[in-house]
């Protein structure tokens, strides 16, 4: 998904469940794309957008109620995972819709939140004081973020969680078997994102670094430059250039990397 400067939204990919039906969206200030935990052709993904008035729109597969966000108000940010949507309210509380198993939607007692991330079976929140909290499946230690301090941003993959510190370093917990947690040497980062089994980050100079599974070339980002933001899908990676255009690497089986014509994409806040 791409959010344009005029509040409209672009989408590329399979669209079999209607997750790319965003042509009529307007006045949008933030977007999130839910992932497909199962085979990529099952049509079980969804897309979510936050409007300038604090309402939320969603399209795509809603078998678990993950698109039941029409009543939400005062939302400033959204995160979308597997069959689940989270919404950050302006007062620092968090709303959840969708799959209730594994406890990933148990965010009703979260307070003073400023950031959110959804993994497949776990959810992560960033507090205003720079600490983090996580709920849900912790089978690989992906929720072990209680000791993190000085965190500026969080991201969640299938079985791992990543935190960007105020100093530009990156922390990671969870499944490291594919190398997605091999980020200890990264420095001067300004943004991070987590795919299912890989992690990507943007440096202060606009370069992109990646670690983890590269089965589809999703980590082939060494040649990218002038990047201001990144987004990692299940097996692909997207980078936003400073001029509002985008570049992609990785699995394009469903057309999810067909973004060469995108322009005027808005940089995330």
Coordinates of C-alpha atoms in Angstrom, one line a residue:
X1 CA 0.0 0.0 0.0
X2 CA 1.1 3.5 -0.7
X3 CA -0.3 6.7 0.9
X4 CA -0.2 9.7 -1.4
X5 CA 0.3 13.2 -0.3
X6 CA -3.3 14.1 -1.3
X7 CA -4.7 11.5 1.1
X8 CA -5.5 8.9 -1.6
X9 CA -4.2 5.4 -1.4
X10 CA -2.5 3.1 -4.0
X11 CA -2.3 -0.7 -3.7
X12 CA -0.5 -3.5 -5.5
X13 CA -0.8 -7.3 -5.1
X14 CA -3.2 -10.1 -5.4
X15 CA -6.4 -8.4 -4.3
X16 CA -8.4 -11.7 -4.3
X17 CA -10.2 -10.8 -1.1
X18 CA -10.7 -7.1 -2.0
X19 CA -7.6 -5.9 -0.1
X20 CA -6.6 -3.7 -3.0
X21 CA -10.0 -2.0 -3.3
X22 CA -8.8 1.4 -2.0
X23 CA -9.6 3.6 -5.0
X24 CA -12.4 5.4 -3.2
X25 CA -10.4 6.2 -0.1
X26 CA -9.7 9.8 0.6
X27 CA -8.5 12.0 3.4
X28 CA -6.3 9.1 4.7
X29 CA -3.3 9.9 6.9
X30 CA -2.0 6.4 7.7
X31 CA -2.2 2.9 6.3
X32 CA -1.4 -0.7 7.2
X33 CA -1.5 -3.9 5.3
X34 CA -2.4 -7.2 7.1
X35 CA -0.3 -10.3 6.2
X36 CA -1.3 -13.8 5.0
X37 CA 0.1 -16.4 7.4
X38 CA -1.0 -19.3 5.2
X39 CA -0.3 -19.8 1.5
X40 CA -0.2 -16.6 -0.5
X41 CA -3.0 -17.5 -2.8
X42 CA -5.7 -18.0 -0.1
X43 CA -6.9 -14.4 -0.2
X44 CA -6.9 -13.8 3.5
X45 CA -5.3 -10.4 3.8
X46 CA -6.8 -7.0 4.6
X47 CA -5.9 -3.3 4.3
X48 CA -6.6 -0.5 6.9
X49 CA -6.5 3.2 6.7
X50 CA -6.8 6.1 9.2
X51 CA -8.7 9.1 8.1
X52 CA -7.9 12.7 9.1
X53 CA -11.1 12.8 11.3
X54 CA -9.9 9.8 13.3
X55 CA -12.2 7.3 11.8
X56 CA -10.9 4.0 10.2
X57 CA -11.6 2.3 7.0
X58 CA -10.8 -1.3 6.1
X59 CA -11.2 -3.7 3.1
X60 CA -10.3 -7.3 2.4
X61 CA -10.9 -10.6 4.1
X62 CA -12.6 -10.2 7.5
X63 CA -13.3 -13.8 8.5
X64 CA -12.1 -13.1 12.0
X65 CA -13.7 -9.6 12.2
X66 CA -10.4 -7.8 11.5
X67 CA -12.2 -5.3 9.3
X68 CA -14.9 -4.4 11.9
X69 CA -13.4 -1.0 12.6
X70 CA -16.2 1.2 11.4
X71 CA -17.1 2.3 15.0
X72 CA -13.6 3.4 15.9
X73 CA -13.1 7.1 16.6
X74 CA -10.1 9.3 17.6
X75 CA -7.6 6.9 16.0
X76 CA -4.2 8.2 15.0
X77 CA -2.4 5.1 13.9
X78 CA -3.2 1.5 12.9
X79 CA -1.3 -1.8 12.7
X80 CA -2.4 -4.9 10.8
X81 CA -1.4 -8.5 11.4
X82 CA -2.7 -11.9 10.6
X83 CA -6.5 -11.7 11.0
X84 CA -6.0 -8.8 13.4
X85 CA -6.1 -5.0 13.5
X86 CA -4.9 -2.6 16.2
X87 CA -5.8 1.1 16.5
X88 CA -3.9 3.7 18.6
X89 CA -6.3 6.3 20.0
X90 CA -5.2 9.8 20.7
X91 CA -5.4 9.3 24.5
X92 CA -2.8 6.5 24.3
X93 CA -5.2 3.6 24.6
X94 CA -5.4 0.8 22.0
X95 CA -8.4 -0.8 20.2
X96 CA -8.3 -4.3 18.7
X97 CA -10.4 -6.2 16.2
X98 CA -10.1 -9.7 14.8
X99 CA -8.6 -13.0 15.9
X100 CA -8.6 -13.4 19.7
X101 CA -6.6 -16.6 20.0
X102 CA -3.1 -16.5 21.5
X103 CA -3.9 -13.3 23.4
X104 CA -2.5 -11.0 20.7
X105 CA -5.6 -8.8 21.0
X106 CA -5.5 -8.4 24.7
X107 CA -4.5 -4.7 24.7
X108 CA -7.4 -3.2 26.6
X109 CA -5.2 -2.3 29.5
X110 CA -2.4 -0.6 27.5
X111 CA -1.9 3.1 28.3
X112 CA 0.3 5.9 27.2
X113 CA 1.1 4.2 23.9
X114 CA 2.7 6.1 21.0
X115 CA 3.4 3.2 18.6
X116 CA 2.1 -0.2 17.6
X117 CA 3.2 -3.3 15.6
X118 CA 1.5 -6.6 14.7
X119 CA 3.3 -9.9 14.2
X120 CA 1.5 -13.0 13.1
X121 CA 0.5 -14.1 16.6
X122 CA 1.8 -11.3 18.8
X123 CA 1.3 -7.5 19.3
X124 CA 3.8 -5.0 20.4
X125 CA 3.2 -1.5 21.8
X126 CA 5.6 1.4 22.4
X127 CA 5.0 3.6 25.4
X128 CA 5.7 7.3 25.6
X129 CA 8.5 6.7 28.1
X130 CA 10.5 4.6 25.6
X131 CA 9.6 1.2 27.0
X132 CA 7.8 -1.6 25.2
X133 CA 5.1 -4.2 25.9
X134 CA 4.1 -7.3 24.0
X135 CA 1.2 -9.8 24.3
X136 CA 0.4 -13.0 22.4
X137 CA 2.3 -16.1 21.4
X138 CA 5.8 -16.1 22.9
X139 CA 7.0 -19.4 21.7
X140 CA 10.3 -18.0 20.4
X141 CA 10.7 -15.3 22.9
X142 CA 9.3 -12.6 20.6
X143 CA 7.4 -11.0 23.4
X144 CA 10.5 -10.6 25.7
X145 CA 10.7 -6.8 25.4
X146 CA 10.1 -5.8 29.0
X147 CA 13.8 -4.8 29.5
X148 CA 14.0 -2.6 26.5
X149 CA 14.6 1.1 27.2
X150 CA 15.0 4.2 25.1
X151 CA 13.0 2.8 22.2
X152 CA 11.8 5.1 19.4
X153 CA 10.0 2.6 17.2
X154 CA 8.9 -1.1 17.1
X155 CA 8.3 -3.6 14.4
X156 CA 7.0 -7.2 14.5
X157 CA 7.6 -10.1 12.1
X158 CA 6.2 -13.6 12.2
X159 CA 8.2 -14.8 15.2
X160 CA 10.5 -11.9 16.0
X161 CA 10.3 -8.3 17.3
X162 CA 12.6 -5.4 16.5
X163 CA 13.1 -2.1 18.4
X164 CA 14.9 1.0 17.2
X165 CA 16.6 2.9 20.0
X166 CA 16.9 6.7 20.4
X167 CA 20.6 6.3 19.6
X168 CA 19.9 4.6 16.2
X169 CA 20.8 1.1 17.3
X170 CA 18.5 -1.9 16.8
X171 CA 17.4 -4.6 19.3
X172 CA 15.8 -7.8 18.3
X173 CA 14.2 -10.8 20.2
X174 CA 12.5 -14.0 19.0
X175 CA 13.3 -16.5 16.3
X176 CA 16.8 -16.0 15.0
X177 CA 17.1 -19.1 12.9
X178 CA 16.8 -17.2 9.6
X179 CA 19.1 -14.4 10.7
X180 CA 16.3 -11.8 11.1
X181 CA 17.6 -10.9 14.6
X182 CA 21.2 -10.3 13.4
X183 CA 21.0 -6.6 13.8
X184 CA 23.4 -6.0 16.7
X185 CA 26.0 -4.2 14.5
X186 CA 23.6 -1.8 12.9
X187 CA 24.2 1.9 13.7
X188 CA 22.7 5.3 12.8
X189 CA 19.3 3.8 11.9
X190 CA 16.3 6.1 11.5
X191 CA 13.6 3.5 10.7
X192 CA 13.0 -0.3 10.8
X193 CA 10.5 -2.8 9.5
X194 CA 10.0 -6.5 10.0
X195 CA 8.9 -9.0 7.4
X196 CA 7.9 -12.6 8.2
X197 CA 11.5 -13.7 8.5
X198 CA 13.6 -10.7 7.6
X199 CA 14.4 -7.3 9.0
X200 CA 15.2 -4.1 7.1
X201 CA 16.4 -0.6 8.3
X202 CA 17.1 2.8 6.9
X203 CA 20.3 4.7 7.9
X204 CA 20.6 8.4 8.4
X205 CA 22.3 8.6 5.0
X206 CA 19.4 7.0 3.2
X207 CA 21.0 3.6 2.7
X208 CA 19.1 0.4 3.5
X209 CA 20.4 -2.6 5.5
X210 CA 18.7 -6.0 5.7
X211 CA 19.1 -9.3 7.6
X212 CA 17.4 -12.6 7.5
X213 CA 15.8 -14.8 4.9
X214 CA 16.6 -13.9 1.4
X215 CA 14.8 -16.7 -0.4
X216 CA 13.1 -14.3 -2.8
X217 CA 15.7 -11.6 -2.9
X218 CA 13.8 -9.5 -0.3
X219 CA 17.1 -8.5 1.3
X220 CA 18.7 -7.4 -2.0
X221 CA 18.6 -3.7 -1.0
X222 CA 22.3 -2.8 -0.9
X223 CA 22.1 -0.6 -4.0
X224 CA 19.2 1.5 -2.8
X225 CA 19.9 5.1 -1.9
X226 CA 18.0 8.2 -1.0
X227 CA 15.5 6.1 1.0
X228 CA 13.5 7.7 3.8
X229 CA 11.2 4.8 4.8
X230 CA 10.9 1.0 4.4
X231 CA 8.1 -1.5 4.7
X232 CA 8.7 -5.3 4.8
X233 CA 6.0 -7.7 3.7
X234 CA 6.1 -11.5 4.1
X235 CA 8.7 -12.0 1.4
X236 CA 9.2 -8.6 -0.2
X237 CA 10.6 -5.2 0.8
X238 CA 9.5 -1.7 -0.3
X239 CA 11.5 1.5 0.0
X240 CA 10.3 5.0 -0.3
X241 CA 12.6 7.5 -1.9
X242 CA 12.9 11.1 -0.8
X243 CA 11.3 12.2 -4.2
X244 CA 8.1 10.3 -3.4
X245 CA 8.8 7.3 -5.7
X246 CA 9.2 3.8 -4.5
X247 CA 11.4 0.7 -5.2
X248 CA 10.8 -2.9 -4.3
X249 CA 12.7 -6.2 -4.1
X250 CA 11.6 -9.8 -3.4
X251 CA 8.7 -12.0 -4.2
X252 CA 6.5 -10.6 -7.0
X253 CA 4.3 -13.6 -7.5
X254 CA 1.1 -11.6 -6.8
X255 CA 2.3 -8.3 -8.3
X256 CA 3.1 -6.8 -4.9
X257 CA 6.3 -5.3 -6.3
X258 CA 4.6 -3.6 -9.3
X259 CA 5.0 -0.1 -7.9
X260 CA 7.3 1.5 -10.5
X261 CA 4.7 4.0 -11.5
X262 CA 3.9 5.2 -8.0
X263 CA 4.7 8.9 -7.4
X264 CA 4.0 11.5 -4.7
X265 CA 4.0 8.9 -1.9
X266 CA 3.8 10.5 1.5
X267 CA 6.6 9.9 4.0
X268 CA 5.4 8.3 7.2
X269 CA 5.2 10.7 10.2

